[in-house]
Every structure is written in structure tokens, then in C-alpha cells.
Coordinates of C-alpha atoms and ligand atoms in Angstrom, one line a residue:
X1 CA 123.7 109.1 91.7
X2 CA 125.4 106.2 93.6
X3 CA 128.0 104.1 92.3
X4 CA 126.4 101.2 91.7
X5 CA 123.7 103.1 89.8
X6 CA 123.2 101.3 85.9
X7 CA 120.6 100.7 83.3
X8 CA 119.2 97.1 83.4
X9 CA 120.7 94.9 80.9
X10 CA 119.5 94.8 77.5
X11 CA 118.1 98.2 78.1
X12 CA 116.3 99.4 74.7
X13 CA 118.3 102.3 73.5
X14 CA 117.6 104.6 70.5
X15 CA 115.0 106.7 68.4
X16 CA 111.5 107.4 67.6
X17 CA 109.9 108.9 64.7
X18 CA 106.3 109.0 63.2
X19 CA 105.3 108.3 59.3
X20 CA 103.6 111.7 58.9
X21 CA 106.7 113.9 59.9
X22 CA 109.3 111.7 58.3
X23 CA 108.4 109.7 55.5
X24 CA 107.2 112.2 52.8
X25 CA 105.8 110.2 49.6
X26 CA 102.4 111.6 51.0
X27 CA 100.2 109.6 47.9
X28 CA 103.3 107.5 46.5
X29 CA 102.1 103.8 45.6
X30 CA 99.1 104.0 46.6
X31 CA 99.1 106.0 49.8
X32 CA 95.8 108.0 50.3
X33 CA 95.6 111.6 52.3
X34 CA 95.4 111.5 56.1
X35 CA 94.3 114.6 58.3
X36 CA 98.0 115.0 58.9
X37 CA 98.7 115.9 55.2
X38 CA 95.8 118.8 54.7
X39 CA 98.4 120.4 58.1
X40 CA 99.5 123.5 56.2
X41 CA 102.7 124.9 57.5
X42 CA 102.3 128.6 59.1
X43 CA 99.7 130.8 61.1
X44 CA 96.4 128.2 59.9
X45 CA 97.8 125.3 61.3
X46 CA 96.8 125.7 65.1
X47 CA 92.8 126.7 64.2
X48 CA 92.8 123.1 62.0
X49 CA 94.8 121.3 64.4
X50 CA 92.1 122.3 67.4
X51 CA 89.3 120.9 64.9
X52 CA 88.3 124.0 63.2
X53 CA 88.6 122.8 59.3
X54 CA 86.0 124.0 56.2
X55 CA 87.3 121.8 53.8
X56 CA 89.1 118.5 53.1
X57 CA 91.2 119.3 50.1
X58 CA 94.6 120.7 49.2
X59 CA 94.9 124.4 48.7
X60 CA 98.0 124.8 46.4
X61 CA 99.0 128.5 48.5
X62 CA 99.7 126.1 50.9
X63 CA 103.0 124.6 51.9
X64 CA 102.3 121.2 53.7
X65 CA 105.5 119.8 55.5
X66 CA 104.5 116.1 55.5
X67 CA 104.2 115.7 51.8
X68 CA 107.8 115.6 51.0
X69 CA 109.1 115.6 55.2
X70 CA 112.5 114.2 55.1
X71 CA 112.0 111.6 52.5
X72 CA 112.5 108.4 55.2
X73 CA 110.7 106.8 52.4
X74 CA 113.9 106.6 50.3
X75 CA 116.3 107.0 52.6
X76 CA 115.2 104.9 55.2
X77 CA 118.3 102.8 54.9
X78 CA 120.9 105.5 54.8
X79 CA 119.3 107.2 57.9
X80 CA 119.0 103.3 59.9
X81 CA 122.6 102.6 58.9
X82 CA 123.7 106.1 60.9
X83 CA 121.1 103.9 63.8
X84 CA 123.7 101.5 63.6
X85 CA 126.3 103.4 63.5
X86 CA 125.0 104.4 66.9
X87 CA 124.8 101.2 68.1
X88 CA 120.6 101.6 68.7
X89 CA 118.8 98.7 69.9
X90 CA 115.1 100.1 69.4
X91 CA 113.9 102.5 66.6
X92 CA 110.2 103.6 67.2
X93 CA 108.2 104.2 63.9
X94 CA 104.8 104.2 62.7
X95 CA 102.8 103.2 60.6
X96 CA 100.6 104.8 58.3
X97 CA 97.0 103.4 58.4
X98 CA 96.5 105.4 54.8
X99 CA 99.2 103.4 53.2
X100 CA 98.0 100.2 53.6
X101 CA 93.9 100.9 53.5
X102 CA 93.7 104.2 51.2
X103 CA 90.3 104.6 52.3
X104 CA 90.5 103.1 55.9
X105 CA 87.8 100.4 54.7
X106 CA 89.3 99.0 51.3
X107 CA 88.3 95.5 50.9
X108 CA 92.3 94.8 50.2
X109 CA 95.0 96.2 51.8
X110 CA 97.3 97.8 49.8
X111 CA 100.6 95.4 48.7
X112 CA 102.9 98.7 47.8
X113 CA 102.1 100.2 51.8
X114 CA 102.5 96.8 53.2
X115 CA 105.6 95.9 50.9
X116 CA 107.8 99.1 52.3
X117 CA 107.0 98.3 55.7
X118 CA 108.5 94.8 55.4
X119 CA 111.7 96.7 54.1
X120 CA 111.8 98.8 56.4
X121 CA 111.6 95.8 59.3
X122 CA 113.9 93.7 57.2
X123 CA 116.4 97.0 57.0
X124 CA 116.1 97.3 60.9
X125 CA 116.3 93.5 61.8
X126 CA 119.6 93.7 59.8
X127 CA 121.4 95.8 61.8
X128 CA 119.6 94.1 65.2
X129 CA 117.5 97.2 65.9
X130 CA 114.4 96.3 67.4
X131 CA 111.4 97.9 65.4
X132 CA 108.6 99.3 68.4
X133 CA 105.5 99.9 66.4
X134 CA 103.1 103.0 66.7
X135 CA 99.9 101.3 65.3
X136 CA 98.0 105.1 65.1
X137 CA 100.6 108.0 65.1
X138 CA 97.6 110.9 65.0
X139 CA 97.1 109.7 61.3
X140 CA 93.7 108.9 60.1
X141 CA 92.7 108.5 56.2
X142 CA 90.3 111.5 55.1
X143 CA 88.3 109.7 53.8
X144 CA 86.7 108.1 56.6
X145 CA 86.7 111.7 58.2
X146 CA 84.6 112.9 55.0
X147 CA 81.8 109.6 55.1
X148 CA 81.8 109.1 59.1
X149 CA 83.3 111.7 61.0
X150 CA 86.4 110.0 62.0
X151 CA 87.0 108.9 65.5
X152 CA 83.1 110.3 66.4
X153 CA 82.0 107.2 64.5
X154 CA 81.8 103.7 66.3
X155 CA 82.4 102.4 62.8
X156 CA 86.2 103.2 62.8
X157 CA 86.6 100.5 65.6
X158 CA 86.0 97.7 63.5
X159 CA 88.2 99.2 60.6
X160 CA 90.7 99.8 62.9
X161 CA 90.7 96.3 64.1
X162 CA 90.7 95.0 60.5
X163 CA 93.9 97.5 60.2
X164 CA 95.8 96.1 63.1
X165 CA 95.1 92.3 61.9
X166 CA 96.3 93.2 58.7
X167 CA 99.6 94.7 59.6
X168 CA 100.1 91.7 63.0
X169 CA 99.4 89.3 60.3
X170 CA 101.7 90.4 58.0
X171 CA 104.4 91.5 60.3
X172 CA 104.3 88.9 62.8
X173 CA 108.0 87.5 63.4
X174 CA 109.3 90.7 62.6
X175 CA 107.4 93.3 65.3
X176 CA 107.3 92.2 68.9
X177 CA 106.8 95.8 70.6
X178 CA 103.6 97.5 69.5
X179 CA 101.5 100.1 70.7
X180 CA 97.9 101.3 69.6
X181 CA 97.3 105.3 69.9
X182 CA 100.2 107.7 70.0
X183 CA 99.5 110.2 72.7
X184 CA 95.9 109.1 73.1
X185 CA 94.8 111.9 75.2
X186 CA 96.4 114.4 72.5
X187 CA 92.4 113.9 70.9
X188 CA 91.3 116.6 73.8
X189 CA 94.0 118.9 73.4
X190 CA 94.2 119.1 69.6
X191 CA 91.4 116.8 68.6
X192 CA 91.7 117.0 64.4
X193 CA 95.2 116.5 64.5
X194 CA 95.5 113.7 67.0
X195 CA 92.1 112.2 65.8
X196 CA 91.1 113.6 62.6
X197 CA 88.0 114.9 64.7
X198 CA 86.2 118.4 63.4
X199 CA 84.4 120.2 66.3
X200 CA 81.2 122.4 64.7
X201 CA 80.7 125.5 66.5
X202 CA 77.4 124.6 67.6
X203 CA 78.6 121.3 68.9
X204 CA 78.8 119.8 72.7
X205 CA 82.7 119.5 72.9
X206 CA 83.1 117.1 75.5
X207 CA 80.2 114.9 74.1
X208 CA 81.6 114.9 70.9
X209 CA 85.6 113.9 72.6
X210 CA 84.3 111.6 75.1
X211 CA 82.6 109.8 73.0
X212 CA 85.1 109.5 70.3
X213 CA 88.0 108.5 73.1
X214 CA 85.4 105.6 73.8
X215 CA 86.0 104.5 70.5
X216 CA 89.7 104.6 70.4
X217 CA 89.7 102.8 73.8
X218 CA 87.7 99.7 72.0
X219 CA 90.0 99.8 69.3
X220 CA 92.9 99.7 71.7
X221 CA 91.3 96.9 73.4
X222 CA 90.3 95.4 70.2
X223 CA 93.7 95.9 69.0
X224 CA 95.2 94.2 71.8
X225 CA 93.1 91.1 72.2
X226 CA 94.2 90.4 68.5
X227 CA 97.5 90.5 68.9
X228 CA 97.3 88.3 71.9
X229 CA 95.3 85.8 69.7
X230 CA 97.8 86.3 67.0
X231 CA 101.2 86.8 68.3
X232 CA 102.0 85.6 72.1
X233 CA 105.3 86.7 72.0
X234 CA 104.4 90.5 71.6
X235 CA 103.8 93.3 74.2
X236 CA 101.8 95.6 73.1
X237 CA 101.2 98.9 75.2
X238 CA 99.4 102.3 75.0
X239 CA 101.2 105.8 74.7
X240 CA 100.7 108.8 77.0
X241 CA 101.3 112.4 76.8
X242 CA 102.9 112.7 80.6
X243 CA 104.1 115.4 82.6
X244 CA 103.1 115.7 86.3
X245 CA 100.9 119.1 87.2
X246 CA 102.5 120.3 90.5
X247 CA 100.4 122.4 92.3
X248 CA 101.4 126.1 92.5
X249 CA 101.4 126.4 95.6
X250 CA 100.8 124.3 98.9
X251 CA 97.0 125.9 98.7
X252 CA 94.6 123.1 98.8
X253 CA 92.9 124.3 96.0
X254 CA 95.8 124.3 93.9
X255 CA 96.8 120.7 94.8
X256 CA 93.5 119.5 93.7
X257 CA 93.8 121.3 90.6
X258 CA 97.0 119.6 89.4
X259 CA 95.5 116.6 90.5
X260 CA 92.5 117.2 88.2
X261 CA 94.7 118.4 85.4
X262 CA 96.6 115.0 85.5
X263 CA 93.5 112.5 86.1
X264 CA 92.5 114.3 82.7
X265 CA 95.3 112.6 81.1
X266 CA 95.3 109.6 83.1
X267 CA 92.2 108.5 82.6
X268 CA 92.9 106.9 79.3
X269 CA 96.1 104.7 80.8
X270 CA 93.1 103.8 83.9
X271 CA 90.8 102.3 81.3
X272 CA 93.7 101.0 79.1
X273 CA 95.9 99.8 81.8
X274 CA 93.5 99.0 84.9
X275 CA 90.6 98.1 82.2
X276 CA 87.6 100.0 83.9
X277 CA 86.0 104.0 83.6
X278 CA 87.5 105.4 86.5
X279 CA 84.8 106.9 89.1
X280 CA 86.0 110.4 88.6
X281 CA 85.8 110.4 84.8
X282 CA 82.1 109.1 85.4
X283 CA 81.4 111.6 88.1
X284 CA 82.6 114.1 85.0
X285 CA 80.3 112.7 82.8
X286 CA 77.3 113.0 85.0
X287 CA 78.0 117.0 85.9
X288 CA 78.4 117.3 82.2
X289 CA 75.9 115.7 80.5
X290 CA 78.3 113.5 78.7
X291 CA 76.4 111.0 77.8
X292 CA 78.9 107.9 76.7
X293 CA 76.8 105.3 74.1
X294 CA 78.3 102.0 75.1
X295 CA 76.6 98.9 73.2
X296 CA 76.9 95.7 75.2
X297 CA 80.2 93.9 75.9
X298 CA 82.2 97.1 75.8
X299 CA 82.9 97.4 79.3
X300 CA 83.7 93.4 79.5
X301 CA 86.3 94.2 76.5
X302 CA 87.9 96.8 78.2
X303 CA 88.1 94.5 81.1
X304 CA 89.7 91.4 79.6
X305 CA 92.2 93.1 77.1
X306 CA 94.2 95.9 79.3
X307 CA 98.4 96.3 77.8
X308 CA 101.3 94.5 78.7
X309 CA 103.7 98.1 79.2
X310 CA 102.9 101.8 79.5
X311 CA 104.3 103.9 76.6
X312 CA 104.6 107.9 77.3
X313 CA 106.4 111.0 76.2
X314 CA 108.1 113.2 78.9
X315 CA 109.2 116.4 77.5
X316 CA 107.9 118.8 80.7
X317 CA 106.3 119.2 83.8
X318 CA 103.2 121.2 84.3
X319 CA 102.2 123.7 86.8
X320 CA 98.4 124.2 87.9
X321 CA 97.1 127.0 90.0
X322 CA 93.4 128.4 91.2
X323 CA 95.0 132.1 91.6
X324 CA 93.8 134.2 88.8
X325 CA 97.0 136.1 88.9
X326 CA 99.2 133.6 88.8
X327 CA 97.6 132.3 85.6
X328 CA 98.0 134.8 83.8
X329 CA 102.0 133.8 83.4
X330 CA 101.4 130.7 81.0
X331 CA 103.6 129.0 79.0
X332 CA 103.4 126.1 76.9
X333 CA 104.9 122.2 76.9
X334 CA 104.1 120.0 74.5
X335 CA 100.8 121.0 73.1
X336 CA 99.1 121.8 76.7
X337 CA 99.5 125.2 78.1
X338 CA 100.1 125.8 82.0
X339 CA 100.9 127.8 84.5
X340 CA 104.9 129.2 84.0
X341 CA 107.2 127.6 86.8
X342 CA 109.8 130.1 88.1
X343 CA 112.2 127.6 89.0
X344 CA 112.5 125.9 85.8
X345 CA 113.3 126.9 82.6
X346 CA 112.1 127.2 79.0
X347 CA 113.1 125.8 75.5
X348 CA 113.3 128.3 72.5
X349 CA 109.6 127.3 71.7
X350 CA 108.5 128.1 75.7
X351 CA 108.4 124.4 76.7
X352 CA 109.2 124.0 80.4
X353 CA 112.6 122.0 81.0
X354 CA 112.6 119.9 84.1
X355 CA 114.1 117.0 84.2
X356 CA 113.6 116.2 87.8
X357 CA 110.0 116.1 86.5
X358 CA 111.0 113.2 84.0
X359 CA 112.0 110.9 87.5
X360 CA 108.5 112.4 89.2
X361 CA 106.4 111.0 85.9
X362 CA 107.9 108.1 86.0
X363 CA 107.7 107.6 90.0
X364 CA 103.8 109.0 89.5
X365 CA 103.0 106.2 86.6
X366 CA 104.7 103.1 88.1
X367 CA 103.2 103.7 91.7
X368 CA 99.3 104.4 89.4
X369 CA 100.2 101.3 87.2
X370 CA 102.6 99.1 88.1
X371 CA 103.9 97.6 85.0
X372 CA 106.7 98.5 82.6
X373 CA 107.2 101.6 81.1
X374 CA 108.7 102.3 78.0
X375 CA 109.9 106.1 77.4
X376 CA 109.1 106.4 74.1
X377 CA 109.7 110.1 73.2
X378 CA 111.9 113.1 74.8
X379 CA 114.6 115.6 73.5
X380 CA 115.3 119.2 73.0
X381 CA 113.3 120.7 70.0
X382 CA 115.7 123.5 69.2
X383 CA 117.5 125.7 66.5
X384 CA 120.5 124.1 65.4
X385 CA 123.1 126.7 63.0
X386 CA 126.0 125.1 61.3
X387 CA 129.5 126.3 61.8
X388 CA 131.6 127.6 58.8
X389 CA 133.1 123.8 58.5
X390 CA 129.3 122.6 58.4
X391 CA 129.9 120.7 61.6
X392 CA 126.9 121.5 64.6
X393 CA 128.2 122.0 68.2
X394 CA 124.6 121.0 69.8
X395 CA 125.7 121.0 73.6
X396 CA 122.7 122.5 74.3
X397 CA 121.2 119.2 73.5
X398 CA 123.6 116.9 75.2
X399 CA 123.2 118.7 78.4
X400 CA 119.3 118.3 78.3
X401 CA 119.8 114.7 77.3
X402 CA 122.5 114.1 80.3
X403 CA 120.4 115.8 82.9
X404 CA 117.4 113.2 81.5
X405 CA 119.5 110.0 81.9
X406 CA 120.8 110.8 85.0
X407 CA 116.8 111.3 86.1
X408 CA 115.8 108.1 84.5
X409 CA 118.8 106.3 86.0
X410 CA 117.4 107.8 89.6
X411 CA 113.7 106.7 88.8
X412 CA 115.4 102.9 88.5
X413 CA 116.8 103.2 91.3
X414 CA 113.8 103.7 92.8
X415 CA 112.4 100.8 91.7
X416 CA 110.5 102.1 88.6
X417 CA 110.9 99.2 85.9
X418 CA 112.2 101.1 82.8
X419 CA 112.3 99.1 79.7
X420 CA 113.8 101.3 77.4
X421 CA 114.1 104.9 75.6
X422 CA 113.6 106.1 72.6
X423 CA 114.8 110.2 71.8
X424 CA 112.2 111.8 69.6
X425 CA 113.2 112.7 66.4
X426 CA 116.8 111.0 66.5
X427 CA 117.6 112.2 62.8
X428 CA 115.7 115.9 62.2
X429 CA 111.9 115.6 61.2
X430 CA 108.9 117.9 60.4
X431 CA 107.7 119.4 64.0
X432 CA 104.0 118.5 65.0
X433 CA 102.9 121.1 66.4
X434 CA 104.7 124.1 64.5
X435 CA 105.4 122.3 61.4
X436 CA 108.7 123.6 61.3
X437 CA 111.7 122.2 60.1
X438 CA 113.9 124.5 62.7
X439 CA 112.7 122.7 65.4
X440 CA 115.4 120.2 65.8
X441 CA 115.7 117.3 68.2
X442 CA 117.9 115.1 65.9
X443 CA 121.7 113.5 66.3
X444 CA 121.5 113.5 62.7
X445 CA 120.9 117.1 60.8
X446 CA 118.3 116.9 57.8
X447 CA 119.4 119.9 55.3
X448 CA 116.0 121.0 55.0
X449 CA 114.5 124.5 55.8
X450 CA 111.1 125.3 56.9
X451 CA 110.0 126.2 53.3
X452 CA 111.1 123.1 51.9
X453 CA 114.5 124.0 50.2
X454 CA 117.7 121.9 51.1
X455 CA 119.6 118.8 49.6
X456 CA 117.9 116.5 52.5
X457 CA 121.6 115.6 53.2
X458 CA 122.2 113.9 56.6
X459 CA 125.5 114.7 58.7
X460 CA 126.2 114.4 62.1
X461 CA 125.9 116.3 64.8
X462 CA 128.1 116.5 68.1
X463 CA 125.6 114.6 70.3
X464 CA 125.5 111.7 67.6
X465 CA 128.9 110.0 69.5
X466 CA 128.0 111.6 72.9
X467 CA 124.8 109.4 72.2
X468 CA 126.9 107.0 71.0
X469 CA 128.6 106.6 73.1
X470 CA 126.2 106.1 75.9
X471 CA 124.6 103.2 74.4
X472 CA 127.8 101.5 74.2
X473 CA 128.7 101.7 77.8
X474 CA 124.8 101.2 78.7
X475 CA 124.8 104.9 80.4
X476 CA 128.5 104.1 82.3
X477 CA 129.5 107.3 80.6
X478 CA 127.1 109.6 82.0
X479 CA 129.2 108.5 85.4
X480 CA 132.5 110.9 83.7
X481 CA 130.7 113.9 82.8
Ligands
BGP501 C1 104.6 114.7 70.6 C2 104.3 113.9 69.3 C3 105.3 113.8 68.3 C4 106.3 114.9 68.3 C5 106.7 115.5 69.6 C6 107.4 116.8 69.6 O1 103.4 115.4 70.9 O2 103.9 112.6 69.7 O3 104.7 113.6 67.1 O4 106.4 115.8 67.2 O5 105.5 115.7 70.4 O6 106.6 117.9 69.3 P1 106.9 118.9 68.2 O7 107.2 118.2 67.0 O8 105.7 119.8 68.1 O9 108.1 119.7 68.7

């Protein structure tokens, strides 16, 4: 890092969360179920996440971590003072489509939903914390996975644009940064929890994915043409699951492999960023036999209504490989397994720690897209054990944050235009993938434990004034350390 090396000016500092794994109040004032809530905790969880689910109500064996989470929904202004307190300038939520159309095609939308929303924003505006708004955080409402399949029905584009009208109506004034689908291409990874999408045994996978991310990319579209229409001053963006694939090795085979492996991801930010199909992903349809129906004026929408910024996680790098040997050795990184790279290492839950990789994904998507990013989730999921006092030494968790910021810092220096970052799960929340409570990535400690026992008091960790203190000084104090 050079001396002169510092984070543009009015940088966007501070925290992401999503409703499902926060709020709790799962069918309070009106709420109905999402696909999110029937997520038991435990050993089922992965088969329903991946699509396979027999049935659409609540089995009372069951422990389900997003009904109660960590209660944002009555402490939301407790846990955005300690924001404050840290001096954050952004805090990334969503919201839930269920709260404010039960159903996903109410003829009203529900006052209660909309009503702690507008608390929430007024909360955050309060304190000057910019609200950045997730529009679809994997949550859809059941029932429109019951009558239509979900996502694999073109009807959930116009109820989805209905949904985001509704909420840029309502919250115009008070929202400027939005975004449509959280980690859009999550819906080929784990398609019923990112999409609320159930894959029959019988059926043509990629027929049935394709065609449902055709959907969600008209609803982005959709999504963003309104808000143009509505609200000129916003910027509303999409939201990748990123991670550069290196190859293995320098075999060409590999190379194109890791290539492959990330075209798979990017081909969502090339139809939502550059506006058209890509001709790889159409060469993939054709060997397939994916068969995309597209009615007329779809590809001109796509066209015409592309996002303003580029949204994406980083929490690993990814490592692809043709050698049947070396792929046995896998490991896995935010949702999507790959090969295990010797030269980095792993988390407690085996995800891949590279935070050189964080400056290459960023380098990779400015040089594919050229416009702003916005790094909207990253952090260290791990166990975090009180000492005796009840105060948590997480250094663990500073040092993965440091070596971060002193990669993002070197991807601005590079030229990459970085409009701000926001740390997943700044205060403890319900894990996605697991469930868990365990898995930590909070400043703030929830007392909550993976059965759902605990007072839900919030204290402070150590990295909560490291964090601190790095907002303050705009990253100057990442120089000392
Ligand atoms: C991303 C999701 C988040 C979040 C994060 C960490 O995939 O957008 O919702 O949870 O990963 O994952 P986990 O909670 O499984 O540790």
C-alpha cells in the first residue's frame, strides 16, 4: 500500500443484513410465509434448499430459525443506534415481499408491512445512515409457489413489478440505493431457497432454471425502468455471488474451465449490466436443449433498462480443475463447492479465505463492466465464545476484515470505482446456508444459541471500535496496524 493510498470521499461504510435471517415476527401484522420460513434448522435443510420439498406447511418437530431470528423487528432501533455508534453511513436491508403482499398478488398491499418499513427508514435517516435496499433477499411468498410455481411462472414478473412500485412509491425520498435480486445466480446453486423454485425428479433442470432466471431478469429490468420512471435520483443495481475461479493449474483445460465456472455466474450481470444474452449462454442453450420462451419485447426490455452499479458478495475465491484427482479435494465457499486451493486457507465452515481474491473480483468485474461497484456483503462467519467477563476478543475477525480493506484499498488504486461496503451480518444473524446461530460475522453479539435459547441481548464485541474506528478515519487507520 502506498502512502497516498485512501478511500474516496464519502465512501459508504457499514452493514448488511436480510429480513428472513434478522427480523423474526415471521406472520406478525400480517406477514404471510415465504420459502425462507418452511428452512428447518438441521440435517433437512440442504435437500429443501436444493429444491427437493414434499410439502408447504410447518412441521412442529421442526425448529425454523427465521421465525423468531434475532427479533430486528423490535429491536431495530437499539441495534441501528449501536450503527451509529459506529459512525455507519450505509446499512443494507431487505425487504420482505411477504410483508407487504401476503399472497404476492393481494389486490392491497399490506399497511402494517409497509408502516415498519417507514420506521425503520425514518430510524436510519435519523442517525444519517443511508438505507441500500435489497428488493428480493431469496424471499418469495408460498403462496405463489403453491398456485404458480414460483419463479418458473412468467406471472411472478408482473407481481413483482407491482411489488417494487409499491414499495418506490411509498418509499421514494427515503431509499435512493436499491437493488432487485440478492445473489441472482444463487437460483442455480440452491434454487428453492434463492427462488422458491421446487425441481421434480423427473424434471429438465436447466430448462426449468433457465427459464425461471429469464423471469427474474424481466423483473429486474422491470424493476428498474420503474424506478427510473419514478425516482431519478436513485441507483438501483443488481447483486452477484462473486468469487474469481482460478484455474488449477496453467493446463489449458483448466483455464477454460474456471473461465466456464465464472461465465456461469456472470451471465446474469451480462444481461443485467450489458442488457443482451451473452453468445456463450445461448451456445449453452442450444447444446442443451434449453429452450428459453421469450414473448415479444423481452429482449428490447432487457436492452433499454440495464443498472446504474454492480452489487456483489466476496467472501472466496474458487479453484477449477479438469484433473479427476485433483477434484476430489473440494471444499466449499459460499454455497458453491470447488476445488481446495493449497495456498489459501479455510474458515471453520471450510470456506476458502483469500483476500487477494477480493482485489482480483473486483479488478475481474470493473474491467467486464465498467461501472460502480458496490461491495455489499463480506466477513468472517465464525464461532465466537465469551470470556468469563462476557466480553469477545474476535481478532480472528479483525485480521480477516484488515487483510480485506487493505485489498479493496489496492483494487482503488487500481482504478476500480468502489462505492462503498457493507460487512455481512454487522450485528449476529441466523446463517443462510447452515441456519445456525454459531456462525457469527457480527461486531455486535446476539445472545442467541442455535436452538433458540438466549436473552437476544446485544453487546459488543472487540472488532466493534476496530470497525469503528476505521470509518472514522475513512480506512487511515488500517495505515498503523
Ligand atoms: C450470502 C447471502 C446471505 C448470507 C451470506 C453468508 O450467500 O446473501 O444471505 O447469509 O451469504 O452466508 P451464511 O449465512 O450461510 O454464512
Amino acid at each position: 500500500m502506498t502512502n497516498q493510498s485512501q478511500f474516496p470521499e464519502g465512501f459508504l461504510w457499514g452493514g448488511a443484513i436480510a429480513a428472513n435471517q434478522a427480523e423474526g415476527s415471521y406472520l406478525a401484522d400480517g406477514k404471510g410465509l415465504t420459502n425462507v420460513d418452511l428452512l428447518p434448522a438441521g440435517e433437512k435443510r440442504r435437500a429443501m434448499m436444493e429444491g427437493k420439498v414434499d410439502s408447504f406447511t410447518l412441521n412442529h418437530e421442526n425448529f425454523y430459525p427465521s421465525h423468531d431470528a434475532i427479533d430486528f423487528y423490535h429491536h431495530y432501533k437499539e441495534d441501528i443506534a449501536l450503527f451509529a455508534e459506529m459512525g455507519f453511513k450505509a446499512f443494507r436491508l431487505s425487504i420482505s415481499w411477504a410483508r407487504i403482499f401476503p399472497n404476492g398478488d393481494d389486490e392491497q398491499p399490506n399497511e402494517a408491512g409497509l408502516a415498519f418499513y417507514d420506521r425503520v427508514f425514518d430510524e436510519l435517516r435519523k442517525h444519517g445512515i443511508e438505507p441500500v435496499v435489497t428488493i428480493a433477499h431469496f424471499d418469495v411468498p408460498v403462496s405463489l409457489i403453491e398456485r404458480f410455481g414460483s419463479w418458473k411462472s412468467r406471472k411472478l414478473v408482473d407481481l413483482f413489478e407491482t411489488y417494487a412500485r409499491t414499495i418506490f412509491e411509498r418509499y421514494q425520498g427515503k431509499v435512493k440505493y436499491w437493488m432487485t435480486f440478492n445473489e441472482i445466480n444463487m437460483l442455480l446453486h440452491l434454487p428453492f431457497m434463492g427462488a422458491g423454485i421446487v425441481l421434480q425428479e423427473d424434471e429438465d433442470r436447466n430448462q426449468a432454471l433457465y427459464q425461471a432466471a429469464h423471469h427474474q431478469l424481466l423483473a429486474s429490468a422491470k424493476a428498474v425502468k420503474a424506478a427510473r420512471e419514478m425516482m431519478p435520483e436513485a441507483q438501483i443495481g443488481c447483486m452477484l455471488a462473486a468469487g474469481m475461479n482460478y484455474p488449477y493449474s496453467c493446463n489449458p483445460e483448466d483455464v477454460w474451465k474456471g473461465m466456464d465456472k465464472d461465465r456461469e455466474s456472470f451471465f446474469f450481470i451480462d444481461v443485467q449490466s450489458r442488457g443482451t444474452y451473452p453468445g456463450y449462454a445461448k451456445r449453452f442453450f442450444k447444446e442443451n436443449n434449453i429452450d428459453i420462451q421469450m414473448e415479444d419485447g423481452d429482449l428490447e426490455l432487457l436492452k433499454e433498462n440495464t443498472v446504474d452499479y454492480i452489487g456483489f458478495s466476496y467472501y472466496s475465491s474458487r479453484c477449477a480443475s479438469t484433473d479427476p484427482e485433483v477434484l476430489k479435494n473440494q471444499t466449499s465457499g459460499n454455497v458453491f463447492g470447488s476445488v481446495r486451493n493449497p495456498y489459501t486457507k479455510v474458515s471453520e465452515w471450510g470456506w476458502t479465505i483469500d483476500p487477494k481474491g477480493f482485489r482480483i473480483t473486483a479488478n475481474q468485474l470493473w474491467d467486464r463492466y465498467q461501472k460502480p461497484l458496490f461491495v455489499v456483503e463480506n466477513g468472517l462467519g465464525a464461532v465466537d465464545t465469551p470470556e468469563t467477563d462476557g466480553t469477545i476478543q474476535d481478532d480472528y475477525r479483525i485480521a480477516y476484515l484488515r487483510a480485506h480493506f487493505k485489498e479493496m484499498l489496492e483494487a482503488i488504486e487500481d482504478g476500480v470505482e468502489i462505492i462503498g461496503y457493507t460487512s455481512w451480518g454487522p450485528i449476529d444473524i441466523v446463517s443462510a446456508s447452515t441456519g445456525e446461530m454459531k456462525k457469527r460475522y457480527g461486531y455486535i453479539y446476539v445472545d442467541r444459541n442455535n436452538d433458540g435459547s438466549g436473552t437476544l441481548q446485544r453487546s459488543k464485541k472487540k472488532s466493534f471500535d476496530w470497525y469503528k474506528e476505521v470509518i472514522e478515519t475513512n480506512g487511515a487507520s488500517l495505515e498503523k496496524e
